[in-house]
Amino acid sequence: MASATRVQSSQSKYSGSLVLSLILHLICFAVLFGTLSNQPPQPIMVNLLQNPDTGKTIKAGLINKKNVDQVVQRHVEEQQEKLRKIEEERQAEIAKREAEERKALELEQLKKIQEAAAKKAEADKQALLAKQAAAKEQAKQKLAKLEADRKQQAKLDLEKKNSAVKQAAALKAEHDRKVAEHNALIQNEVDLYKAKIAAAVEENRILSSAFVGDIVCKIRLRLLPDGSILNLTIVQRSGNPAYDSMSESAVHKAAPFPMPADPELYEHVKDIVLSFRNGETTDA
Amino acid sequence: MLRIKLFRLIISAFIMCYVQLVVAAPLNIDITGGKNVGIPIAVLPFEYATGSDPFARAVETDDIAAIIRNDLYNSGHFYTLDVQGIDTNPADIKQVDFGYWKNFGAANLVVGRIVSRGGGLYDVYFELIDIYKGNMEPLLNVRVSDKYPEQFRALAHYISDLIFEKLTGVRGFFSTRIAYITIERGKEQTINSLYVADADGYNSKAILTVPYPIMSPRWSPNGKYIAYVALGKQSSINVINVTNGKRDQLTKYPGINGAPAWSPDGSKLAMVLSKDGAPKIYVLDLETKELRRVTSGGAIDTEPFWDPNGQSIVFTSNRGGKPQIYRVILQSGAVERITYTGDYNATPSLTPDGKRLIMLHQSEKGAYNIAVQDLNNGKVKSITSANLDESPTLAPNGMMVLYGLRDGDQSLLGAVTLDGKFRMRLPLQAENVKEPAWSPFLLKN
């Protein structure tokens, strides 16, 4: 996340300088074009001896001097008027052309500005696309890297695990051996207590020929460390409630049970299922 | 860091597995032995009103607690503790000192009280308490009412039945009755009587007294009639109404008319007749009076007893040379031998579940004893050990056998549990008592 932000900020830094350079370029352009278009217009050459309208040479006539003068004067005036008009027209033409040129120039400039704007927009777009592509690529790479990292980590984990399992297996083997030894010891003690508990119950159990058949009543017994009964439940009924009751009574009568002093042994004998079997008692 | 964590996890998983193995599986212990001494029970004297109440005197002679104690003890399944002189007499569970009774050795305690309702009616409240379960709920908490003095023995027997069933899971037989034959040999003549009594032998009453021999009394399944054989000049099979003594003669064919046996539904009577030659098993339909012979051949077939399912009859026959027990399937007439142990097996009866055969069996020493044969495996076990036992009859709950025994010149009645571990003699007044018959379960009046 942090690196992504960093990438983004560097990106914006670049885009700033890009814009700056663009603007500078544009200014250069504008200056260059501006100087070119500010050149004075070319002078328009007029042949005064020619009728600008017809191009015919004017024939001079000898009338009288005065008349001539007058005519000349008039003619001159006319000519002057014409010239003035021509001049006016020319001036208008010039003005018009100038206006047109100015307008053209303006259009040109506008066009250029627009083009520049479009170009800039395009450039921006491209830049954005590039940026996006770059971001995408970056993200892709980042993902790929993450994936690679993950795989690497998984591989490492697996190796670690394997080695741990191996160690654990070795440990377990050792543990098993010790447990087996320990269990053998415990089993002896447990067998002893089983016999003691059975004897205690049988001492207090009343057999009766009233109970017929191979019926079994199973009683689950949880004992406290002092051998007294914490909890007694009939987990399997024989079908004869009296038989179940008699079995239960035998357990109550036998309590408290002989219990080992060793807390670990206690764990082994604290939870007991007693199976009261009727067996052969009726025919014994 | 991770490594250590992983390691710890794995190690703890192993430890958990180990601990799981040890802790999840409870220790299994088989209990097969025990003491066959009977259920130790203390039945305390019932608390009762004293003073001018006629019951005060009655208790001395007819103590309900004493009857219950006697019933339970004589069932062979209880050890009744002597409570004379004890210094605690709780009337209900709230007053019971459980520690005291544990030390006393009682597994169960019966306490009760009697309250007069006037008009000769009494309410008897009793509780059956489990001393060891340590809960404050009695196993039984019942009120029964009856009249003094007529019904107090019956009421006590009824209480015994409830206690017995609660503690053994089997219906008690203390409210049932027995029938038997007595013979008084006088100088002039011999007096033969048919008696009925409570199952404990008390309350006996002769319902028939005749100068000729009578034998083989058999209760009808509803307990209202007894079929018996009369041996006058000619033998006959008769039925007597237990309540009013009214008699009917059923058969009096030439030759032997003997060994009546009611079908489980009471609609038929099996018997032995020799009218067609050798004594054979016949079945008489009591409604249609139709008589059908069910066994054939030249051998002696006798002592029929119906299988509780009504489909077959077991009987004694000498068809194999020596007396053995056979079974005839009524529908097909097929006969199979069912006893193979010893040279003499006779007088068969079956337990209510049809799984065991009770019979008279001659032991290897030559003595005639009551024996039980397991019909599944054929194993035979003698449950009595005198020399001349006879006429075994099974309690309706199948747990005890009443039989005739000889003690010197005397003929007496004995009772034995089916495992042979408990035997007793019935306290009857007569000297020569024979041929007992145990009644079915009777409806309470």
XYZ file of C-alpha atoms in Angstrom:
729
model
C 0.000 0.000 0.000
C 2.743 2.390 0.977
C 4.709 1.640 -2.180
C 1.586 2.126 -4.254
C 1.132 5.618 -2.817
C 4.735 6.352 -3.512
C 4.316 5.292 -7.130
C 1.308 7.486 -7.495
C 3.035 10.577 -6.059
C 6.092 10.128 -8.318
C 3.684 9.827 -11.207
C 2.067 13.140 -10.381
C 5.496 14.730 -10.064
C 6.293 13.627 -13.619
C 3.003 14.853 -14.960
C 3.705 18.288 -13.472
C 6.962 18.708 -15.317
C 5.396 17.364 -18.473
C 2.727 20.014 -18.368
C 5.352 22.640 -17.649
C 7.407 21.649 -20.685
C 4.314 21.608 -22.828
C 3.429 25.110 -21.769
C 6.979 26.341 -22.455
C 6.863 24.767 -25.895
C 3.577 26.406 -26.580
C 4.943 29.794 -25.577
C 7.953 29.316 -27.904
C 5.623 28.401 -30.664
C 3.431 31.378 -30.094
C 6.365 33.788 -30.044
C 7.786 32.323 -33.216
C 4.508 32.462 -35.087
C 3.664 35.880 -33.730
C 6.882 37.467 -35.078
C 6.321 35.910 -38.454
C 2.789 37.211 -38.803
C 3.776 40.760 -37.596
C 5.851 41.417 -40.772
C 4.554 44.533 -42.609
C 2.368 43.805 -45.645
C 3.936 43.896 -49.058
C 3.515 47.400 -50.908
C 1.003 47.332 -53.731
C 2.403 48.553 -57.074
C -0.014 50.748 -59.136
C 0.579 51.822 -62.770
C -0.695 55.294 -62.803
C -0.543 55.468 -66.577
C -2.964 52.911 -67.095
C -6.610 53.048 -66.359
C -6.859 50.767 -63.581
C -10.285 49.842 -64.829
C -9.675 49.375 -68.492
C -5.943 49.431 -68.761
C -6.294 51.630 -71.814
C -3.923 54.475 -72.292
C -5.617 57.795 -72.139
C -5.318 59.834 -75.274
C -4.465 63.452 -74.722
C -6.237 66.084 -76.971
C -5.352 69.617 -77.806
C -8.226 71.716 -77.094
C -7.371 75.131 -75.613
C -5.042 75.693 -72.997
C -7.608 76.820 -70.595
C -9.884 74.258 -71.584
C -7.066 72.049 -71.772
C -5.991 73.157 -68.419
C -9.457 72.813 -67.268
C -9.770 69.539 -68.891
C -6.404 68.631 -67.603
C -7.344 69.995 -64.287
C -10.522 68.057 -64.405
C -8.793 65.155 -65.680
C -6.213 65.484 -63.058
C -8.885 65.889 -60.542
C -10.678 62.980 -61.952
C -7.467 61.129 -62.013
C -6.776 62.224 -58.488
C -10.280 61.263 -57.473
C -9.809 57.990 -59.181
C -6.474 57.564 -57.520
C -7.954 58.565 -54.230
C -10.718 56.084 -54.759
C -8.280 53.524 -55.866
C -6.204 54.390 -52.924
C -9.252 54.175 -50.743
C -10.203 50.902 -52.289
C -6.669 49.722 -51.968
C -6.632 50.890 -48.371
C -9.963 49.150 -47.833
C -8.612 46.154 -49.631
C -5.563 46.234 -47.458
C -7.643 46.679 -44.390
C -9.876 43.896 -45.518
C -6.960 41.662 -46.289
C -5.329 42.595 -43.090
C -8.535 41.826 -41.291
C -8.797 38.560 -43.177
C -5.218 37.786 -42.516
C -5.641 38.703 -38.901
C -8.717 36.594 -38.771
C -6.947 33.774 -40.520
C -4.121 34.201 -38.149
C -6.492 34.243 -35.270
C -8.186 31.159 -36.646
C -4.829 29.642 -37.188
C -3.864 30.496 -33.695
C -7.180 29.259 -32.354
C -6.759 26.129 -34.354
C -3.291 25.758 -33.038
C -4.468 26.336 -29.494
C -7.254 23.845 -30.068
C -4.857 21.446 -31.646
C -2.479 21.999 -28.814
C -5.354 21.454 -26.382
C -6.455 18.339 -28.263
C -2.881 17.216 -28.411
C -2.529 17.915 -24.759
C -5.799 16.099 -24.061
C -4.578 13.209 -26.183
C -1.260 13.329 -24.472
C -2.993 13.455 -21.132
C -5.167 10.573 -22.197
C -2.188 8.619 -23.371
C -0.363 9.539 -20.230
C -3.316 8.423 -18.176
C -3.593 5.199 -20.158
C 0.102 4.697 -19.803
C -0.177 5.466 -16.174
C -3.061 3.053 -15.825
C -1.242 0.404 -17.787
C 1.802 1.029 -15.691
C -0.252 0.790 -12.536
C -1.842 -2.360 -13.841
C 1.488 -3.815 -14.720
C 2.818 -2.790 -11.372
C -0.117 -4.370 -9.620
C 0.366 -7.504 -11.673
C 3.990 -7.615 -10.795
C 3.196 -6.974 -7.224
C 0.683 -9.833 -7.248
C 3.164 -12.081 -8.949
C 5.705 -11.143 -6.344
C 3.262 -11.761 -3.560
C 2.385 -15.113 -5.070
C 6.027 -15.958 -5.430
C 6.634 -14.843 -1.856
C 3.719 -16.883 -0.688
C 4.945 -19.948 -2.524
C 8.343 -19.439 -1.135
C 6.900 -19.051 2.335
C 4.748 -22.129 1.890
C 7.767 -24.045 0.781
C 9.651 -22.801 3.791
C 6.738 -23.631 6.038
C 6.468 -27.106 4.623
C 10.151 -27.638 5.134
C 9.858 -26.360 8.641
C 6.853 -28.545 9.209
C 8.525 -31.587 7.772
C 11.466 -31.101 9.956
C 9.163 -30.478 12.891
C 7.191 -33.636 12.081
C 10.396 -35.589 11.883
C 11.473 -34.205 15.175
C 8.073 -34.825 16.610
C 8.082 -38.386 15.277
C 11.383 -39.019 16.943
C 10.006 -37.431 20.050
C 6.879 -39.499 19.784
C 8.828 -42.716 19.427
C 10.693 -41.834 22.576
C 7.484 -40.760 24.195
C 5.758 -43.995 23.131
C 8.502 -46.059 24.595
C 8.246 -44.219 27.867
C 4.462 -44.379 27.783
C 4.612 -48.127 27.110
C 6.875 -48.617 30.087
C 4.753 -46.380 32.197
C 1.548 -48.013 30.970
C 2.821 -51.460 31.850
C 3.460 -50.218 35.350
C 0.125 -48.484 35.551
C -1.694 -51.468 34.062
C -0.461 -53.657 36.903
C -1.693 -51.167 39.434
C -4.973 -50.665 37.575
C -5.548 -54.427 37.412
C -4.978 -54.589 41.119
C -7.539 -51.864 41.741
C -9.975 -53.472 39.310
C -9.791 -56.643 41.359
C -10.197 -54.671 44.591
C -13.206 -52.789 43.263
C -14.800 -55.963 41.885
C -14.247 -57.680 45.232
C -15.756 -54.756 47.104
C -18.854 -54.798 44.892
C -19.232 -58.578 44.911
C -18.912 -58.618 48.689
C -21.960 -56.376 48.803
C -23.910 -57.827 45.941
C -26.913 -60.004 46.627
C -27.413 -62.793 44.151
C -30.839 -64.229 43.824
C -32.426 -66.971 41.826
C -35.198 -64.451 41.328
C -33.031 -63.053 38.580
C -33.288 -65.349 35.617
C -31.349 -65.444 32.380
C -28.150 -63.856 31.096
C -29.182 -60.339 31.966
C -26.633 -57.554 32.272
C -26.876 -54.216 34.017
C -24.121 -51.706 33.325
C -23.453 -48.962 35.805
C -21.106 -46.082 35.142
C -19.420 -44.860 38.223
C -17.343 -41.754 38.795
C -15.327 -41.781 41.962
C -13.794 -39.036 44.022
C -10.183 -39.365 45.179
C -11.396 -40.561 48.575
C -13.267 -43.417 46.887
C -16.723 -42.042 47.469
C -19.244 -41.859 44.644
C -19.349 -38.635 42.674
C -21.863 -39.843 40.154
C -23.667 -43.093 39.380
C -25.689 -43.793 36.255
C -27.218 -46.959 34.892
C -25.958 -46.929 31.308
C -27.508 -50.246 30.299
C -30.630 -51.638 31.873
C -31.155 -55.369 32.240
C -34.891 -55.327 31.622
C -35.568 -56.231 35.239
C -35.763 -53.003 37.272
C -35.229 -54.935 40.481
C -32.003 -56.410 39.132
C -30.816 -52.957 38.142
C -31.799 -51.625 41.535
C -30.009 -54.476 43.301
C -26.883 -53.843 41.250
C -27.053 -50.168 42.074
C -27.477 -50.962 45.763
C -24.392 -53.186 45.670
C -22.358 -50.233 44.386
C -23.724 -47.915 47.047
C -23.070 -50.511 49.709
C -19.519 -51.056 48.529
C -18.699 -47.347 48.624
C -16.339 -45.831 49.578
C -14.035 -47.804 47.304
C -10.362 -48.496 47.900
C -8.477 -45.832 45.966
C -4.852 -45.382 45.004
C -2.977 -42.527 46.617
C -1.137 -41.726 43.380
C -3.076 -39.001 41.533
C -2.170 -40.497 38.172
C -3.542 -43.874 39.164
C -6.624 -42.134 40.419
C -7.129 -40.805 36.890
C -7.223 -44.398 35.675
C -9.721 -45.721 38.171
C -11.973 -42.741 38.734
C -14.261 -43.585 35.825
C -15.610 -47.115 35.826
C -18.264 -49.142 34.063
C -19.404 -52.063 36.154
C -21.100 -54.882 34.226
C -23.333 -56.866 36.536
C -23.687 -60.275 34.927
C -26.281 -62.714 36.126
C -24.575 -65.567 34.307
C -24.858 -68.917 35.982
C -26.088 -67.758 39.338
C -29.509 -69.285 38.957
C -28.141 -72.745 38.236
C -24.956 -72.518 40.261
C 8.389 -18.028 16.592
C 6.137 -19.947 14.219
C 8.366 -22.964 14.518
C 8.049 -23.011 18.240
C 4.322 -22.550 18.027
C 3.982 -25.377 15.548
C 6.113 -27.569 17.704
C 4.089 -26.834 20.759
C 0.924 -27.578 18.850
C 2.148 -30.957 17.690
C 3.477 -31.917 21.077
C 0.278 -30.900 22.784
C -1.663 -32.856 20.148
C 0.276 -35.965 21.096
C -0.246 -35.335 24.741
C -3.921 -34.808 24.122
C -4.116 -38.089 22.210
C -2.454 -39.866 25.074
C -4.601 -38.250 27.703
C -7.634 -38.914 25.535
C -6.806 -42.615 25.423
C -6.534 -42.777 29.151
C -9.430 -40.594 30.173
C -12.106 -41.164 27.518
C -12.413 -44.898 28.113
C -13.815 -45.775 31.503
C -12.447 -48.816 33.236
C -14.550 -51.885 32.538
C -15.097 -54.274 35.393
C -17.220 -57.409 35.222
C -19.183 -58.232 38.328
C -20.121 -61.906 38.288
C -19.955 -62.976 41.908
C -22.031 -62.068 44.892
C -23.604 -63.452 47.969
C -26.631 -65.644 47.722
C -27.812 -64.824 51.218
C -31.069 -63.139 50.330
C -31.840 -59.442 50.279
C -31.303 -58.039 53.782
C -34.503 -56.295 54.748
C -35.756 -54.859 58.005
C -39.527 -54.818 58.461
C -40.353 -52.609 61.423
C -43.498 -53.025 63.481
C -46.188 -50.823 62.041
C -47.146 -47.913 64.194
C -50.713 -48.209 65.365
C -53.259 -46.574 67.564
C -53.328 -47.894 71.104
C -55.795 -47.684 73.963
C -59.320 -48.849 73.482
C -58.724 -49.582 69.815
C -59.315 -53.303 69.255
C -56.393 -53.290 66.880
C -53.946 -52.877 69.731
C -54.610 -56.410 70.879
C -54.751 -57.711 67.346
C -51.230 -56.593 66.587
C -49.852 -58.889 69.213
C -51.247 -61.946 67.551
C -51.581 -60.860 63.999
C -48.797 -58.385 63.511
C -48.753 -57.261 59.895
C -44.999 -56.735 60.007
C -44.509 -60.296 61.276
C -46.574 -61.734 58.414
C -44.606 -59.697 55.885
C -41.300 -60.755 57.447
C -42.373 -64.381 57.349
C -43.531 -64.129 53.737
C -40.325 -62.535 52.551
C -38.103 -64.893 54.480
C -39.931 -68.004 53.305
C -39.675 -66.917 49.691
C -36.011 -67.792 49.959
C -34.980 -64.481 48.433
C -34.807 -62.354 51.561
C -32.845 -62.218 54.712
C -35.128 -60.609 57.265
C -33.272 -58.807 59.987
C -34.270 -59.179 63.604
C -35.567 -55.799 64.674
C -36.589 -56.700 68.195
C -35.323 -54.282 70.768
C -34.103 -51.644 68.358
C -34.251 -48.108 69.684
C -35.576 -46.389 66.594
C -38.996 -46.822 65.108
C -39.565 -44.396 62.243
C -43.047 -44.282 60.782
C -41.992 -42.780 57.468
C -38.894 -41.970 55.443
C -38.480 -38.531 56.989
C -37.763 -40.134 60.334
C -35.292 -42.686 58.989
C -31.680 -42.502 60.160
C -29.957 -43.945 57.102
C -26.583 -44.276 58.799
C -28.135 -46.333 61.564
C -29.703 -48.764 59.107
C -26.534 -49.044 57.050
C -24.695 -50.112 60.167
C -27.576 -52.416 60.928
C -26.934 -54.179 57.616
C -30.289 -53.518 56.014
C -30.423 -52.899 52.275
C -34.101 -52.097 52.518
C -36.428 -50.962 55.211
C -40.183 -51.295 55.505
C -42.010 -48.868 57.757
C -45.701 -48.319 58.119
C -48.582 -47.142 60.208
C -52.164 -48.149 60.683
C -54.970 -45.651 61.002
C -58.524 -46.508 61.982
C -61.176 -45.147 59.701
C -63.998 -46.388 61.898
C -66.578 -49.039 61.095
C -63.939 -51.734 61.308
C -62.006 -50.266 58.399
C -58.333 -49.499 58.655
C -55.925 -47.691 56.406
C -52.471 -49.159 56.308
C -49.712 -46.909 55.045
C -46.292 -48.314 54.300
C -43.075 -47.281 52.666
C -40.339 -49.421 51.178
C -37.053 -47.562 51.556
C -33.717 -48.201 49.859
C -31.077 -47.562 52.506
C -28.140 -47.265 50.115
C -29.395 -45.156 47.270
C -29.411 -42.186 49.525
C -32.433 -40.536 48.008
C -35.372 -39.479 50.051
C -37.965 -41.068 47.816
C -39.299 -44.389 49.056
C -39.375 -47.213 46.488
C -42.969 -47.769 47.428
C -45.414 -45.526 49.224
C -48.768 -47.232 49.365
C -52.002 -47.023 51.265
C -54.167 -50.092 51.477
C -57.403 -50.449 53.327
C -59.165 -53.463 54.653
C -61.261 -54.865 57.415
C -60.032 -56.191 60.672
C -59.701 -58.996 61.479
C -60.949 -60.932 58.459
C -58.672 -59.460 55.859
C -55.529 -58.541 57.719
C -53.529 -61.577 56.756
C -54.540 -61.079 53.146
C -53.581 -57.431 53.407
C -50.172 -58.316 54.820
C -49.631 -60.836 52.015
C -50.605 -58.188 49.520
C -47.999 -55.827 50.954
C -45.451 -58.672 50.751
C -46.333 -59.154 47.082
C -45.708 -55.470 46.358
C -42.366 -55.496 48.162
C -41.287 -58.749 46.535
C -42.096 -57.520 43.045
C -40.371 -54.206 43.659
C -37.180 -55.869 44.825
C -36.997 -58.905 42.547
C -38.873 -57.794 39.453
C -41.039 -60.894 39.763
C -44.635 -61.013 40.898
C -44.942 -62.306 44.434
C -47.001 -65.381 45.287
C -47.912 -64.520 48.867
C -51.547 -63.856 48.059
C -51.920 -67.177 46.289
C -53.275 -70.334 47.898
C -52.379 -73.959 48.048
C -54.482 -77.131 48.113
C -53.475 -80.454 49.604
C -54.828 -83.751 50.761
C -54.763 -84.947 54.373
C -55.316 -88.459 55.567
C -56.408 -89.227 59.105
C -56.342 -92.888 59.830
C -58.877 -93.728 62.523
C -59.758 -97.049 64.015
C -63.070 -97.223 62.239
C -62.268 -95.457 59.048
C -59.836 -93.226 57.268
C -60.826 -89.609 56.751
C -59.582 -87.954 53.574
C -59.779 -84.218 53.233
C -59.082 -81.649 50.573
C -57.705 -78.493 52.157
C -57.001 -75.043 50.864
C -54.714 -72.623 52.711
C -52.781 -69.427 52.190
C -49.467 -69.909 50.444
C -47.720 -69.573 53.809
C -49.734 -72.514 55.137
C -51.940 -70.423 57.394
C -55.660 -69.953 57.104
C -56.207 -73.598 56.166
C -59.687 -74.874 55.616
C -61.038 -78.266 54.494
C -63.366 -77.861 51.563
C -64.014 -81.583 51.152
C -63.910 -84.433 53.653
C -64.734 -87.966 52.445
C -64.149 -91.553 53.619
C -62.608 -92.669 50.344
C -59.186 -91.711 49.046
C -58.917 -88.522 47.006
C -55.899 -87.420 45.037
C -54.384 -85.189 42.335
C -56.015 -81.859 43.177
C -55.478 -79.301 40.387
C -56.547 -75.644 40.426
C -58.435 -74.237 37.482
C -56.629 -71.283 35.845
C -59.135 -68.801 37.308
C -58.595 -70.221 40.801
C -62.277 -70.909 41.345
C -62.333 -74.677 40.976
C -60.218 -77.646 41.877
C -60.331 -80.828 39.840
C -59.484 -83.997 41.753
C -59.656 -87.750 41.541
C -61.912 -89.733 43.809
C -61.088 -93.384 44.395
C -64.285 -95.041 45.493
C -65.350 -98.399 44.176
C -64.577 -96.865 40.863
C -62.297 -93.950 40.109
C -63.738 -90.643 38.867
C -62.632 -87.158 38.005
C -64.522 -84.396 39.785
C -64.515 -80.634 40.077
C -65.222 -78.749 43.290
C -66.058 -75.064 43.633
C -63.493 -73.684 46.086
C -65.832 -71.021 47.455
C -69.024 -72.999 48.033
C -67.827 -76.625 47.960
C -70.249 -77.580 45.185
C -69.071 -80.695 43.310
C -69.481 -82.032 39.774
C -68.421 -85.386 38.442
C -66.717 -85.092 35.060
C -65.732 -88.629 34.119
C -66.318 -92.107 35.467
C -65.137 -94.385 32.728
C -64.290 -98.034 33.401
C -60.743 -98.448 34.641
C -58.516 -95.535 35.515
C -59.830 -91.959 35.643
C -56.846 -89.942 36.811
C -54.370 -87.080 36.706
C -56.553 -84.156 35.617
C -54.786 -81.111 34.161
C -56.428 -77.849 33.144
C -55.523 -76.270 29.847
C -54.023 -72.756 30.281
C -57.289 -71.149 29.106
C -59.359 -73.378 31.379
C -61.558 -74.639 28.554
C -60.202 -78.190 28.515
C -59.074 -80.809 30.922
C -56.380 -83.322 30.077
C -56.609 -86.639 31.929
C -55.581 -90.267 31.966
C -58.146 -92.909 31.012
C -57.684 -96.620 30.535
C -61.116 -97.249 29.047
C -59.571 -98.283 25.722
C -56.778 -100.458 27.115
C -53.543 -98.996 28.413
C -53.721 -95.722 30.365
C -53.527 -92.925 27.767
C -53.730 -89.145 27.689
C -57.122 -87.735 26.723
C -58.368 -84.189 26.417
C -61.917 -83.360 27.472
C -63.474 -80.208 26.105
C -65.375 -78.804 29.082
C -67.915 -76.965 26.958
C -68.696 -79.498 24.262
C -67.877 -82.526 26.465
C -66.015 -83.906 23.478
C -63.309 -86.364 24.512
C -60.223 -86.856 22.383
C -57.381 -89.309 22.885
C -54.023 -87.647 22.212
C -51.543 -90.498 22.774
C -51.658 -94.070 21.536
C -49.839 -97.374 21.844
C -49.604 -100.039 24.504
C -47.393 -98.210 26.994
C -48.581 -96.375 30.090
C -48.943 -92.618 29.534
C -49.795 -90.538 32.601
C -49.399 -87.244 34.523
C -50.202 -84.790 31.747
C -49.175 -81.131 32.143
C -50.015 -78.418 29.626
C -47.308 -76.325 28.095
C -48.129 -72.712 29.068
C -48.637 -71.926 25.364
C -51.405 -74.543 25.179
C -49.893 -76.187 22.094
C -48.520 -79.337 23.663
C -48.744 -81.569 26.702
C -45.816 -83.084 28.561
C -46.449 -86.441 30.246
C -44.787 -89.455 31.822
C -44.549 -92.673 29.810
C -42.836 -96.038 30.125
C -42.864 -96.525 26.343
C -39.043 -96.569 26.364
C -38.919 -99.202 29.118
C -38.353 -96.830 32.016
C -40.485 -93.862 33.063
C -39.388 -90.790 31.125
C -40.998 -87.529 30.143
C -42.333 -86.933 26.651
C -44.079 -84.167 24.847
C -47.018 -84.546 22.506
C -47.822 -81.786 20.054
C -51.616 -81.540 20.165
C -52.176 -80.558 16.553
C -50.000 -83.215 14.935
C -49.944 -85.900 17.622
C -46.156 -86.048 17.244
C -44.374 -87.246 20.375
C -40.798 -86.498 21.425
C -38.845 -87.618 24.446
C -37.464 -84.739 26.506
C -35.677 -86.400 29.452
C -32.564 -88.522 29.054
C -30.807 -88.162 32.395
C -31.304 -91.107 34.719
C -33.663 -94.088 34.713
C -36.636 -92.423 36.296
C -38.173 -89.047 35.463
C -41.836 -88.415 36.193
C -44.512 -85.929 37.304
C -43.555 -83.145 34.895
C -44.506 -79.486 35.097
C -43.193 -76.483 33.197
C -42.185 -73.015 34.364
C -44.457 -70.193 33.135
C -41.884 -69.271 30.468
C -41.907 -72.880 29.259
C -38.126 -73.066 29.447
C -37.619 -75.335 32.432
C -39.030 -78.677 33.352
C -39.718 -79.559 36.982
C -39.945 -83.278 37.684
C -39.453 -86.125 40.067
C -36.049 -87.534 39.327
C -34.328 -90.608 40.670
C -30.755 -89.722 41.526
C -27.786 -92.053 41.021
C -28.003 -92.926 44.727
C -31.535 -94.101 44.179
C -33.286 -91.259 46.021
C -36.356 -89.631 44.527
C -35.853 -85.901 44.421
C -37.287 -82.839 42.774
C -35.135 -81.812 39.810
C -35.083 -78.999 37.288
C -34.136 -79.603 33.681
C -33.120 -76.716 31.476
C -34.937 -77.400 28.221
C -32.365 -75.452 26.213
C -29.335 -77.509 27.160
C -30.878 -80.573 28.805
C -28.974 -80.030 32.049
C -30.659 -81.599 35.062
C -30.182 -80.370 38.605
C -31.698 -81.865 41.733
C -33.040 -79.227 44.106
C -34.071 -81.475 46.986
C -32.074 -84.202 48.709
C -34.438 -86.239 50.858
C -35.280 -89.822 49.964
C -38.896 -89.822 48.994
C -39.990 -86.480 47.673
C -43.089 -86.375 45.533
C -45.739 -84.324 43.750
C -43.846 -81.163 42.855
C -46.118 -78.193 42.103
C -44.792 -74.880 40.899
C -45.655 -71.448 42.271
C -47.450 -69.332 39.650
C -44.417 -67.043 39.407
C -42.225 -70.067 38.671
C -39.829 -69.345 41.524
C -40.647 -71.957 44.082
C -41.720 -75.578 44.151
C -44.050 -77.034 46.734
C -43.731 -80.798 47.193
C -44.514 -83.685 49.446
C -41.784 -85.134 51.620
C -41.521 -87.854 54.201
C -40.069 -87.395 57.646
C -40.166 -90.707 59.462
C -43.781 -91.804 59.409
C -44.992 -88.316 58.636
C -45.880 -86.904 55.258
C -45.261 -83.176 55.116
C -45.132 -80.351 52.636
C -41.898 -78.627 51.777
C -41.047 -75.690 49.567
C -37.822 -75.074 47.715
C -36.549 -72.305 45.495
C -35.796 -73.288 41.937
C -32.054 -73.053 42.545
C -32.401 -75.468 45.477
C -30.693 -73.025 47.819
C -33.582 -72.359 50.120
C -35.887 -74.998 51.562
C -38.581 -74.809 54.183
C -41.385 -76.866 55.601
C -44.883 -75.553 55.702
C -46.343 -75.193 59.191
C -49.425 -77.327 58.758
C -51.428 -78.839 61.571
C -52.097 -82.222 59.979
C -49.747 -85.167 60.203
C -50.246 -86.779 56.853
C -50.254 -84.186 54.176
C -49.852 -85.101 50.547
C -50.207 -83.995 46.987
C -49.960 -80.261 47.183
C -51.241 -78.046 44.367
C -50.287 -74.402 44.050
C -53.005 -72.060 42.886
C -52.651 -69.631 40.010
C -52.427 -65.889 40.747
C -55.720 -64.890 42.306
C -57.568 -61.665 41.865
C -57.678 -59.646 45.074
C -61.133 -59.861 46.610
